[in-house]
CSV table of N, CA and C in Angstrom, one decimal:
chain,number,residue,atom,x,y,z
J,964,UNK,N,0.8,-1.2,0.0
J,964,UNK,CA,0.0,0.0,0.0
J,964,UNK,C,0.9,1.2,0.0
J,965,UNK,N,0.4,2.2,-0.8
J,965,UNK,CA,1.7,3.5,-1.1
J,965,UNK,C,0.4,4.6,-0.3
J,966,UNK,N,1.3,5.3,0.5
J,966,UNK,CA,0.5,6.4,1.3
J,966,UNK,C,0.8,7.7,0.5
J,967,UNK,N,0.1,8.8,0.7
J,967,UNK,CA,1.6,9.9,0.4
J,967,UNK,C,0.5,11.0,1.2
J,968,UNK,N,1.8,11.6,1.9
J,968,UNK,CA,1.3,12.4,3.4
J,968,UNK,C,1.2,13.9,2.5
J,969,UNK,N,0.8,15.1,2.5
J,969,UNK,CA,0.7,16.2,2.0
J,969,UNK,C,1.1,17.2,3.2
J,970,UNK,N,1.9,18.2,3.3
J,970,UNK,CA,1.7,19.3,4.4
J,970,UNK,C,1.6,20.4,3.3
J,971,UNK,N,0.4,20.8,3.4
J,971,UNK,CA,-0.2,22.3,2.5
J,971,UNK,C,0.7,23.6,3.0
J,972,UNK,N,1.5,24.4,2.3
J,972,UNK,CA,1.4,25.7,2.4
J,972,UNK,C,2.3,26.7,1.2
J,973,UNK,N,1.3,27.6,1.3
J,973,UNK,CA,1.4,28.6,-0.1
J,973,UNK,C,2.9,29.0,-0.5
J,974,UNK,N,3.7,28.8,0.1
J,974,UNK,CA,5.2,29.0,-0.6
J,974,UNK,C,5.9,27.8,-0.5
J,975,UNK,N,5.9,26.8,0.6
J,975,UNK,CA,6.5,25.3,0.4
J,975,UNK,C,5.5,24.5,0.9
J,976,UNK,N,5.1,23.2,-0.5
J,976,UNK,CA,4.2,22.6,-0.6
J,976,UNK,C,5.0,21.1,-0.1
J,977,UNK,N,5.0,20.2,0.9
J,977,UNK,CA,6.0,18.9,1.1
J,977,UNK,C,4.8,18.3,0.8
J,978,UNK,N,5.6,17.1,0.1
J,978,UNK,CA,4.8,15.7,0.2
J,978,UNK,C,6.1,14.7,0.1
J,979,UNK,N,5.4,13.4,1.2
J,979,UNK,CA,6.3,12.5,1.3
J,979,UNK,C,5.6,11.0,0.6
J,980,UNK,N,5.9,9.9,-0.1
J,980,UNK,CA,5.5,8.7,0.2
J,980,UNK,C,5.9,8.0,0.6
J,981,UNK,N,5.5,7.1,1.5
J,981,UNK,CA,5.9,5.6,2.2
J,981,UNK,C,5.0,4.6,2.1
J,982,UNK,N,5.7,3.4,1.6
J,982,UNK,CA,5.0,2.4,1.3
J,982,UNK,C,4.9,1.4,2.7
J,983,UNK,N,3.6,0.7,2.3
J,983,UNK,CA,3.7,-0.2,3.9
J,983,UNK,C,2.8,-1.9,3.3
J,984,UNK,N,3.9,-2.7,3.8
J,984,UNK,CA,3.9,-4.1,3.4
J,984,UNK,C,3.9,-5.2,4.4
J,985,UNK,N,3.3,-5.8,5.0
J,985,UNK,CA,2.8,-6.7,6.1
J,985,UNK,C,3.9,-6.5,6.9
J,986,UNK,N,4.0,-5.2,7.4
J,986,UNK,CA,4.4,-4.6,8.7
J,986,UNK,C,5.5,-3.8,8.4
J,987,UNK,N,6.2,-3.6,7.0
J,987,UNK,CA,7.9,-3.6,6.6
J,987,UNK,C,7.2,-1.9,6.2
J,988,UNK,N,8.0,-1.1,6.4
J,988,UNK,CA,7.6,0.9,6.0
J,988,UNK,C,9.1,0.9,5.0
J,989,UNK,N,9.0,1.3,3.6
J,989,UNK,CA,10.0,1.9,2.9
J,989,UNK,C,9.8,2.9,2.6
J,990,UNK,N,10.6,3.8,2.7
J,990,UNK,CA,10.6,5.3,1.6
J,990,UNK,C,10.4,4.9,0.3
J,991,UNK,N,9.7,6.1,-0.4
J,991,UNK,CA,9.4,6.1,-1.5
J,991,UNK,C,9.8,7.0,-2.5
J,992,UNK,N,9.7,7.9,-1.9
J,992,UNK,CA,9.7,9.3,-2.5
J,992,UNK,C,9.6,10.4,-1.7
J,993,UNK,N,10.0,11.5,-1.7
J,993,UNK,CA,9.9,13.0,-0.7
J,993,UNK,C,10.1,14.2,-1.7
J,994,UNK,N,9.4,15.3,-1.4
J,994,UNK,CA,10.2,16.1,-1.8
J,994,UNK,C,9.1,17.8,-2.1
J,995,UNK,N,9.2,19.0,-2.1
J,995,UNK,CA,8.7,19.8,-1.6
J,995,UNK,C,8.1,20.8,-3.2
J,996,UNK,N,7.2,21.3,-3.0
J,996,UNK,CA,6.2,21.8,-4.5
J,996,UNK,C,6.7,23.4,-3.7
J,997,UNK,N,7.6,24.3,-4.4
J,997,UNK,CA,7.8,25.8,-4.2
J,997,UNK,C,7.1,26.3,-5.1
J,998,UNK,N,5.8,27.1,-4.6
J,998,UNK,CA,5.0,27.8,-5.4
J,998,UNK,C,5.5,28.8,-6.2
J,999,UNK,N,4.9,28.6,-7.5
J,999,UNK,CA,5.4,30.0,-8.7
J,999,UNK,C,4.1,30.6,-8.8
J,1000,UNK,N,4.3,31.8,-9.0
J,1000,UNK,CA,3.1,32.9,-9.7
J,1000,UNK,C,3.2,33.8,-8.2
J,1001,UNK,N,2.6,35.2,-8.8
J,1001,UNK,CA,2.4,36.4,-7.9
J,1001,UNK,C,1.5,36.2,-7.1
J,1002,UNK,N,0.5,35.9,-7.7
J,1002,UNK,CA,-0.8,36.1,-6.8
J,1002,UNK,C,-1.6,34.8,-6.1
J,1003,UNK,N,-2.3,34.5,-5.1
J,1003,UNK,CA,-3.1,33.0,-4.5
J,1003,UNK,C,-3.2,32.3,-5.4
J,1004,UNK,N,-4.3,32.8,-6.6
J,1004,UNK,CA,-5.0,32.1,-7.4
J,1004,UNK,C,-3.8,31.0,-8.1
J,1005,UNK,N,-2.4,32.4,-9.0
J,1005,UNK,CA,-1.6,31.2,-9.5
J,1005,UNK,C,-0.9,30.9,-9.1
J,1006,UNK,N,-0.5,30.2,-7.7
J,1006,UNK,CA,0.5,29.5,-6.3
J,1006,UNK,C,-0.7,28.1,-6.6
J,1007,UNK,N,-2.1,28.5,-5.9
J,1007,UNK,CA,-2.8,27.5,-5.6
J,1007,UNK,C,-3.0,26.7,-7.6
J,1008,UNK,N,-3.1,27.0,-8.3
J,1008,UNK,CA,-3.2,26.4,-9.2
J,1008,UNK,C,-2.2,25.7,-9.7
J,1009,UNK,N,-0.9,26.3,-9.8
J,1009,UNK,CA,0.4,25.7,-9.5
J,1009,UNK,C,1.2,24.4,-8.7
J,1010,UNK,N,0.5,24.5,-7.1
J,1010,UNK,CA,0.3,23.5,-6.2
J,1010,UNK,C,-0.5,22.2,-7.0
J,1011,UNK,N,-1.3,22.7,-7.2
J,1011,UNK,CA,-2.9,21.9,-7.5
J,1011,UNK,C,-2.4,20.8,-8.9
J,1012,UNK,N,-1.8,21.5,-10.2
J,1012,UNK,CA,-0.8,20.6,-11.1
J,1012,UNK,C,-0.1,20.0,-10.7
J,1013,UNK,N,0.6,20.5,-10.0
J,1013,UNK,CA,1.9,19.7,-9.5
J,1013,UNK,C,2.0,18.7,-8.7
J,1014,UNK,N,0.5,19.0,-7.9
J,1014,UNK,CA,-0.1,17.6,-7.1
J,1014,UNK,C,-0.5,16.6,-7.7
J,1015,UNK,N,-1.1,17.0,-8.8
J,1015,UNK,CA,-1.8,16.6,-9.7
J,1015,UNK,C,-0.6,15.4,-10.5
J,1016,UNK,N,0.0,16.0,-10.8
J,1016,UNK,CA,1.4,14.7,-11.5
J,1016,UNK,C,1.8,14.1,-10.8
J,1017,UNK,N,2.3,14.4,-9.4
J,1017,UNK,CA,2.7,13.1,-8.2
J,1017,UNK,C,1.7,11.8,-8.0
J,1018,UNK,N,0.6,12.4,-8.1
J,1018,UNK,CA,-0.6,11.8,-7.9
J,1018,UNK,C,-0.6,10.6,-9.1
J,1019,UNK,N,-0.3,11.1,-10.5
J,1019,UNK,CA,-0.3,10.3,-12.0
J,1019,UNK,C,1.1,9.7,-11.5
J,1020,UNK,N,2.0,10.0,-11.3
J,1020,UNK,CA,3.1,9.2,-11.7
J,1020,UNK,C,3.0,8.2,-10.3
J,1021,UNK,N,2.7,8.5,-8.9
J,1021,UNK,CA,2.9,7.1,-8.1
J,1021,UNK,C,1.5,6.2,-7.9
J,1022,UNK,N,0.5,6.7,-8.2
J,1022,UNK,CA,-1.3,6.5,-7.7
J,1022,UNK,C,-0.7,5.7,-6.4
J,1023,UNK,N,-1.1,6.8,-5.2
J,1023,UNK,CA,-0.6,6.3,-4.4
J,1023,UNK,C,-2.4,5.3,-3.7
J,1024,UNK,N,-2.4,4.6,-3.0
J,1024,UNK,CA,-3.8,4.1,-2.2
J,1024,UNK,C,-4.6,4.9,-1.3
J,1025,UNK,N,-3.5,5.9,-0.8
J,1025,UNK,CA,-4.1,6.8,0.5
J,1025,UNK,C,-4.0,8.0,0.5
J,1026,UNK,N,-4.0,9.1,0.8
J,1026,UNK,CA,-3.8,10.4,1.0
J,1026,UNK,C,-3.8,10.7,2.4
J,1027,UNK,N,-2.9,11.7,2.7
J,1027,UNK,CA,-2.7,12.1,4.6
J,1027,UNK,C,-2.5,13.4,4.2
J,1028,UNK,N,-3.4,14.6,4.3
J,1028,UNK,CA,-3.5,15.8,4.5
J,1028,UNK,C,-3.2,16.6,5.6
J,1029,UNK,N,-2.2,17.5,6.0
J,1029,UNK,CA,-2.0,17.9,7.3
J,1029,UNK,C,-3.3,19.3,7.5
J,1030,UNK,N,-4.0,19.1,8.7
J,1030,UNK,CA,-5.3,19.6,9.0
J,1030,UNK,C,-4.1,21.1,9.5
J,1031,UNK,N,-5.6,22.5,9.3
J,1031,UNK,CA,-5.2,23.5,9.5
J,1031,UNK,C,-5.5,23.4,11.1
J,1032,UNK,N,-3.9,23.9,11.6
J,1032,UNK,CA,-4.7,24.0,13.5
J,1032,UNK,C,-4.6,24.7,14.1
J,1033,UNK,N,-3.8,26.4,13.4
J,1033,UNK,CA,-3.7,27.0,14.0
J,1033,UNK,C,-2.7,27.9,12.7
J,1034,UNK,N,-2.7,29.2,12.7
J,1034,UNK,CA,-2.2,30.0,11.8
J,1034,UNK,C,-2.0,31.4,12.6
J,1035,UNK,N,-0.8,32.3,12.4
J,1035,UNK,CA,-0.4,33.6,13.3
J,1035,UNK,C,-1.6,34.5,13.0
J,1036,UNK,N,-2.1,34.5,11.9
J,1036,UNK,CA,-3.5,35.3,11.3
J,1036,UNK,C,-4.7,34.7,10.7
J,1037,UNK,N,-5.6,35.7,10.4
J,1037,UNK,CA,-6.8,34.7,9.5
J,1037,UNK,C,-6.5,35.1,8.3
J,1038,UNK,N,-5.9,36.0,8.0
J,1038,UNK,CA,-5.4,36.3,6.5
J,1038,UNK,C,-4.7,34.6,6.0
J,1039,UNK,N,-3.7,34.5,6.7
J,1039,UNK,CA,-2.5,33.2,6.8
J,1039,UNK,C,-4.0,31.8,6.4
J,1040,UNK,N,-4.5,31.8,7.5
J,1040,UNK,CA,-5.1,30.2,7.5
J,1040,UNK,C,-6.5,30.8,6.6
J,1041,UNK,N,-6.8,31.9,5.8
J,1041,UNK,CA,-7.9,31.4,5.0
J,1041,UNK,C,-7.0,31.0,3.3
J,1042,UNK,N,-5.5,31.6,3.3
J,1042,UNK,CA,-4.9,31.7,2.3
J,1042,UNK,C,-4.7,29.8,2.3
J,1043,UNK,N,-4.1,29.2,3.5
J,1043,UNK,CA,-4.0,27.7,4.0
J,1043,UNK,C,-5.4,27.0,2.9
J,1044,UNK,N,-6.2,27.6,4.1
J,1044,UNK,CA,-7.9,27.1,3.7
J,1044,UNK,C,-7.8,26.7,1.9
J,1045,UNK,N,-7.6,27.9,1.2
J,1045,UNK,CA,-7.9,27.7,-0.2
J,1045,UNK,C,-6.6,26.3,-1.0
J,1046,UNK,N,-5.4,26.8,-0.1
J,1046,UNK,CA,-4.7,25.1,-0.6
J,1046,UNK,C,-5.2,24.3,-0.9
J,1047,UNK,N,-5.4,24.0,0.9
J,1047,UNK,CA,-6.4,22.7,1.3
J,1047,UNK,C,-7.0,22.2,0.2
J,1048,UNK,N,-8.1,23.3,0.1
J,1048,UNK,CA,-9.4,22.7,-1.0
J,1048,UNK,C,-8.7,22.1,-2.0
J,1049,UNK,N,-7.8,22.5,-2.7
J,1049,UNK,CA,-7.4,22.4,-4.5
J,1049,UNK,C,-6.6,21.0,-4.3
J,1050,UNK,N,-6.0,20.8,-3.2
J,1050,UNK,CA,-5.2,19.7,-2.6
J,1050,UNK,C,-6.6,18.5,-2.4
J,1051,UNK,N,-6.9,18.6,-1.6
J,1051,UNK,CA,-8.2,17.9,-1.7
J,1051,UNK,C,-8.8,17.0,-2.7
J,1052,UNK,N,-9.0,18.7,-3.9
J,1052,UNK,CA,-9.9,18.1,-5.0
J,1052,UNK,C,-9.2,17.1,-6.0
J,1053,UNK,N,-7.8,17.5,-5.8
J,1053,UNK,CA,-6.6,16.8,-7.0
J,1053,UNK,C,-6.7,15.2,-6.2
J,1054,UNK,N,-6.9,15.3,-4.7
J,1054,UNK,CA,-7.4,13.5,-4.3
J,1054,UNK,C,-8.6,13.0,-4.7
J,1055,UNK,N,-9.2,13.8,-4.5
J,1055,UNK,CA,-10.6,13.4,-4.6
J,1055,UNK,C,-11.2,13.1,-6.7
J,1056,UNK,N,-10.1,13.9,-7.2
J,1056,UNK,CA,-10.1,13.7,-8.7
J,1056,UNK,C,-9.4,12.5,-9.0
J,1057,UNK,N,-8.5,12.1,-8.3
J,1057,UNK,CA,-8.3,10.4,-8.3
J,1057,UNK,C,-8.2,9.3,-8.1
J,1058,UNK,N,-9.8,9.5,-7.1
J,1058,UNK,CA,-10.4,9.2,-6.4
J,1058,UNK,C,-9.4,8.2,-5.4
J,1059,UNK,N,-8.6,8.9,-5.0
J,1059,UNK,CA,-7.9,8.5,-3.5
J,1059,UNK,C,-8.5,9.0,-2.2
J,1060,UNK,N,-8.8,8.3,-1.2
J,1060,UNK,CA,-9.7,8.4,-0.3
J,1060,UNK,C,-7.9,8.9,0.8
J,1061,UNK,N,-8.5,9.8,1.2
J,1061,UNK,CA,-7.8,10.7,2.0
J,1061,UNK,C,-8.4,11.3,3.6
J,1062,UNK,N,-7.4,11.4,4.4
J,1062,UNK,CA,-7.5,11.7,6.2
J,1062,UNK,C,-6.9,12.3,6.1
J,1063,UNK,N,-7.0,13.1,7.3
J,1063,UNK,CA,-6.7,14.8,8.2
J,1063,UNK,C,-5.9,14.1,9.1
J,1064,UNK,N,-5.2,15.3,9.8
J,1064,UNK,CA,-4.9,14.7,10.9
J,1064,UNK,C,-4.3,16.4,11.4
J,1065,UNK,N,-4.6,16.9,12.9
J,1065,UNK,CA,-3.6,18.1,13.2
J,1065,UNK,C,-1.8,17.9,13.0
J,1066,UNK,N,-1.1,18.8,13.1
J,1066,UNK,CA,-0.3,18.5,13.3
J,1066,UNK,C,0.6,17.9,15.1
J,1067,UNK,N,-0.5,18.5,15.7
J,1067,UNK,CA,-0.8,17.9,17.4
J,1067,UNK,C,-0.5,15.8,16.9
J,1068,UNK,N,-1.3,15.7,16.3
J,1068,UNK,CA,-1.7,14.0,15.7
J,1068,UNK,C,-0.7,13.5,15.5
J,1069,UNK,N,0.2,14.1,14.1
J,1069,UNK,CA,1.2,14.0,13.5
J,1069,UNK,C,2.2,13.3,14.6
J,1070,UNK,N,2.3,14.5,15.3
J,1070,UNK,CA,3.7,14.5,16.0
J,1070,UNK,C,3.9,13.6,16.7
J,1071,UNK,N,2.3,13.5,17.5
J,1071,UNK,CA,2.4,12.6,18.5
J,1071,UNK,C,2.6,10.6,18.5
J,1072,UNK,N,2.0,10.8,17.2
J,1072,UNK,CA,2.3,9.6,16.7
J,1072,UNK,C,3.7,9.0,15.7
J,1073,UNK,N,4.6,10.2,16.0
J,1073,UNK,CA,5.2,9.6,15.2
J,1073,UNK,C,7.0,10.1,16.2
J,1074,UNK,N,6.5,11.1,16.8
J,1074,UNK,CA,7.7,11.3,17.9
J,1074,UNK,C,7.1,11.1,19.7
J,1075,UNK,N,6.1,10.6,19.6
J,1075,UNK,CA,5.7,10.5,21.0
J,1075,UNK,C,5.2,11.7,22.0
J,1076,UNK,N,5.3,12.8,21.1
J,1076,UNK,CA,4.8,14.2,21.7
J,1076,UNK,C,4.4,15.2,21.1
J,1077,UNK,N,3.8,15.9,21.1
J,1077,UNK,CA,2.5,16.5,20.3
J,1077,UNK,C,3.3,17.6,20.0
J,1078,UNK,N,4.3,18.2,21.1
J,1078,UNK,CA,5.0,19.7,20.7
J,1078,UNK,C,6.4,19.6,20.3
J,1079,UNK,N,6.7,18.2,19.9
J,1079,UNK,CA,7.6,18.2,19.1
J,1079,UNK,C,8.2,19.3,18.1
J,1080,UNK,N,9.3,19.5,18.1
J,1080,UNK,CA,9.7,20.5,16.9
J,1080,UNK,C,10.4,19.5,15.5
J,1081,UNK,N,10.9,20.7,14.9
J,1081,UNK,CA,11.0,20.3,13.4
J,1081,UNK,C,12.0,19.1,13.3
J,1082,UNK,N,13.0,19.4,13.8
J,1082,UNK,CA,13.9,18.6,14.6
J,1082,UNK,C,13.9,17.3,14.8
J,1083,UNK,N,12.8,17.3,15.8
J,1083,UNK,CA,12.9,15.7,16.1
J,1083,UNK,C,11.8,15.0,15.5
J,1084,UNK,N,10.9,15.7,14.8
J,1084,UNK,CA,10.2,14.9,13.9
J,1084,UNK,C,10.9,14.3,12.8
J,1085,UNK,N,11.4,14.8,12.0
J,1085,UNK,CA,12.8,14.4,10.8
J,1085,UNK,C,13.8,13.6,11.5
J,1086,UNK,N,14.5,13.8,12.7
J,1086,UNK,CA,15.1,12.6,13.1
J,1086,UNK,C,14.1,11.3,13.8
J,1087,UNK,N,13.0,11.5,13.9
J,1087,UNK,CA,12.2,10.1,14.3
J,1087,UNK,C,11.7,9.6,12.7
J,1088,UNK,N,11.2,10.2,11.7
J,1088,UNK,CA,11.2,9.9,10.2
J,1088,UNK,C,12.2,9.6,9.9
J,1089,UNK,N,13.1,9.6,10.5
J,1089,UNK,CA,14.4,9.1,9.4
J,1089,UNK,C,14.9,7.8,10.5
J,1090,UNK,N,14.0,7.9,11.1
J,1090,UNK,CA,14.6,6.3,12.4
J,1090,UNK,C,13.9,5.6,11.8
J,1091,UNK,N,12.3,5.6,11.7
J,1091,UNK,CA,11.4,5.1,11.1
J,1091,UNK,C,11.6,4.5,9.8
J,1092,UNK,N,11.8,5.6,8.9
J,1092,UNK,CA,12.3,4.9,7.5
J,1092,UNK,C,13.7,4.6,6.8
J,1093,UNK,N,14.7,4.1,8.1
J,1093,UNK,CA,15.4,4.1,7.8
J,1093,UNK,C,17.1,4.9,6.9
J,1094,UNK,N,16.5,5.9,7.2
J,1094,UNK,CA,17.1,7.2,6.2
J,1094,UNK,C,18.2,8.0,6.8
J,1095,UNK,N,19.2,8.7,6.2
J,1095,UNK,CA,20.3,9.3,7.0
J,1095,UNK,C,19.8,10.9,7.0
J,1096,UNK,N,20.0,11.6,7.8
J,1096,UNK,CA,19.5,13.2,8.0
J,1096,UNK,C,20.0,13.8,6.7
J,1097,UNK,N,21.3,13.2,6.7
J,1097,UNK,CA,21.7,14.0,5.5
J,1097,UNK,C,22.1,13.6,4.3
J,1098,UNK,N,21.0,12.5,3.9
J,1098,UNK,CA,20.8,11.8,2.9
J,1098,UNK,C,20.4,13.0,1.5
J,1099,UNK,N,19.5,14.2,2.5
J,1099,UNK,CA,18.4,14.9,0.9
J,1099,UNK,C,19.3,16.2,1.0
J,1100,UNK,N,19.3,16.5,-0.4
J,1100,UNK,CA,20.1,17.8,-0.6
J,1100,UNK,C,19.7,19.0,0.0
J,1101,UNK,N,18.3,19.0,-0.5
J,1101,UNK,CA,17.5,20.1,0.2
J,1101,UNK,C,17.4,19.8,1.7
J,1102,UNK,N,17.6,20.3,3.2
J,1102,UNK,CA,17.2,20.6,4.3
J,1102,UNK,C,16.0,20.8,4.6
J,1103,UNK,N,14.8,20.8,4.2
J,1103,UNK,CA,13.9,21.9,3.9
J,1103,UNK,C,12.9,20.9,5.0
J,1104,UNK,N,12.2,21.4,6.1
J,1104,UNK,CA,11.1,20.4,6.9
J,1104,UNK,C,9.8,19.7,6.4
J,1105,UNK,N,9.4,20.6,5.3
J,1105,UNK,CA,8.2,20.3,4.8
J,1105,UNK,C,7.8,18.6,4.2
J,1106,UNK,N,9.0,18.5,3.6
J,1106,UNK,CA,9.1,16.8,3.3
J,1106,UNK,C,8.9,15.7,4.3
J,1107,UNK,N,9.4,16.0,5.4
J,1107,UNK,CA,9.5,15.3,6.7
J,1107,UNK,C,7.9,15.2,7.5
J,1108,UNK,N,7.7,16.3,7.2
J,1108,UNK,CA,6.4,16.9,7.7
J,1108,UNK,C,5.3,15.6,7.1
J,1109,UNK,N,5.7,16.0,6.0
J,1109,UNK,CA,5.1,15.3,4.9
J,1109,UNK,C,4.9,13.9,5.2
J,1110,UNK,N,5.7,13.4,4.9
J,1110,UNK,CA,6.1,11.9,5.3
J,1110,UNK,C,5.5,11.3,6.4
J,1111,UNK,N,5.9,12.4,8.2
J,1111,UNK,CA,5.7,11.9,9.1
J,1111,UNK,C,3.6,11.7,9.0
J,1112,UNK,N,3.2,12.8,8.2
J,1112,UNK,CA,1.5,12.4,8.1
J,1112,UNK,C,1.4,11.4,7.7
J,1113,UNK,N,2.0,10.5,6.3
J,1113,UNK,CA,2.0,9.5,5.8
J,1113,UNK,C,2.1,8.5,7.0
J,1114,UNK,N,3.1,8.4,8.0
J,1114,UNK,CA,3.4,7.5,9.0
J,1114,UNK,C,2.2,7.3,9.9
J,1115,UNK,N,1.3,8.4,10.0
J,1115,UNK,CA,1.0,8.8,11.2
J,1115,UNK,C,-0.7,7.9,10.9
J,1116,UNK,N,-0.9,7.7,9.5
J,1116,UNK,CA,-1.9,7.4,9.3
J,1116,UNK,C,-1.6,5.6,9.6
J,1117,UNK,N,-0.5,5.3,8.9
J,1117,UNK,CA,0.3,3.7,8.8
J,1117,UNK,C,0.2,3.5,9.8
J,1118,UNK,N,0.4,4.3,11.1
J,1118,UNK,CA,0.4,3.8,12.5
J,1118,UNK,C,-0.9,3.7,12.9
J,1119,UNK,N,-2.2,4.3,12.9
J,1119,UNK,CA,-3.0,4.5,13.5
J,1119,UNK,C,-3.9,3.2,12.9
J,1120,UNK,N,-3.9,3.2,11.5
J,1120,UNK,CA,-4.8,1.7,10.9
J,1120,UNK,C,-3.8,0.3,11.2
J,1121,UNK,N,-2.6,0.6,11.3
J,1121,UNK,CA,-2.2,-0.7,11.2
J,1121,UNK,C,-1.2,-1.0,12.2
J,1122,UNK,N,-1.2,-0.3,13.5
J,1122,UNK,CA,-0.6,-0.9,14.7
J,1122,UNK,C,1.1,-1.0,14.3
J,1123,UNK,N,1.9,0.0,13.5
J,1123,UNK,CA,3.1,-1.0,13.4
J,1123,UNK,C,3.9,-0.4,14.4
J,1124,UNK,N,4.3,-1.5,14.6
J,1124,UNK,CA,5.6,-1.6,15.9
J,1124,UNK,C,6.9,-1.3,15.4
J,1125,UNK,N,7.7,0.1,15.7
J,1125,UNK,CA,8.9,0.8,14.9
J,1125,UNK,C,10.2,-0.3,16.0
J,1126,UNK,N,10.3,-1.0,15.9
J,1126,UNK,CA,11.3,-1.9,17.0
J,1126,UNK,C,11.9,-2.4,15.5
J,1127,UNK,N,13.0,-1.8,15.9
J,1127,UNK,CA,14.4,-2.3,14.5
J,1127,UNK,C,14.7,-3.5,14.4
């Protein structure tokens, strides 16, 4: 079963996949959508393509959306809000059946603590999937982010036990 986790936002879009096989989690794929165009409309459209081809080239089984939980403004989380949607509909247009999760969820499930920083979510994703920190060129969190939704869902339907 190929998951692929999504963390929405208007200048770095991460998406991670991890695959999961009667209990075994591999990496798949990672890697972050940097919005082009001036204005919402062509970032979110931009996003929305580009999802749109990850989606054709892996058809993943699942979708893991990271839920809006909190944003510094309402300006910030209605700009989120309109991602969301376009992210959404590019699942829902291939017909991948897709879950939310806070990022409170995320973390907790995948570092043991809900206020986990960026930090040690990417070093418990990279315990998890076997991966070196400084395996990806880019540093960038959003992938991790990404990924760890992907896990967070693996863990919750399917009980897996991270014991090496």
């Amino acid at each position: 079963m190929l998951v692929i986790g999504l963390d929405p936002g208007i200048k770095i879009t991460g998406y991670g996949i991890v695959e999961y096989d009667e209990g075994n989690l591999k990496y798949v794929d990672s890697g972050n959508i940097k919005a082009k165009g001036c204005d919402l409309a062509d970032k979110i459209q931009f996003i929305y393509i580009e999802i749109l081809k990850i989606l054709e080239n892996f058809s993943p089984d699942i979708g893991v959306v990271e839920n809006i939980f909190y944003a510094k403004n309402v300006k910030s989380a209605l700009k989120l809000a309109h991602l969301r949607g376009a992210i959404l509909l590019a699942l829902r247009e291939k017909d991948i059946t897709f879950f939310e999760y806070s990022p409170l969820e995320i973390k907790q499930s995948v570092a043991g603590y809900g206020r986990a920083d960026k930090s040690q979510v990417k070093r418990m994703v990279c315990y998890f999937l076997k991966l070196k920190e400084n395996d990806f060129e880019e540093n960038i969190f959003d992938n991790f982010d990404a990924l760890a939704s992907a896990l967070c869902y693996i863990n919750r339907y399917f009980r897996v036990s991270y014991d090496r």
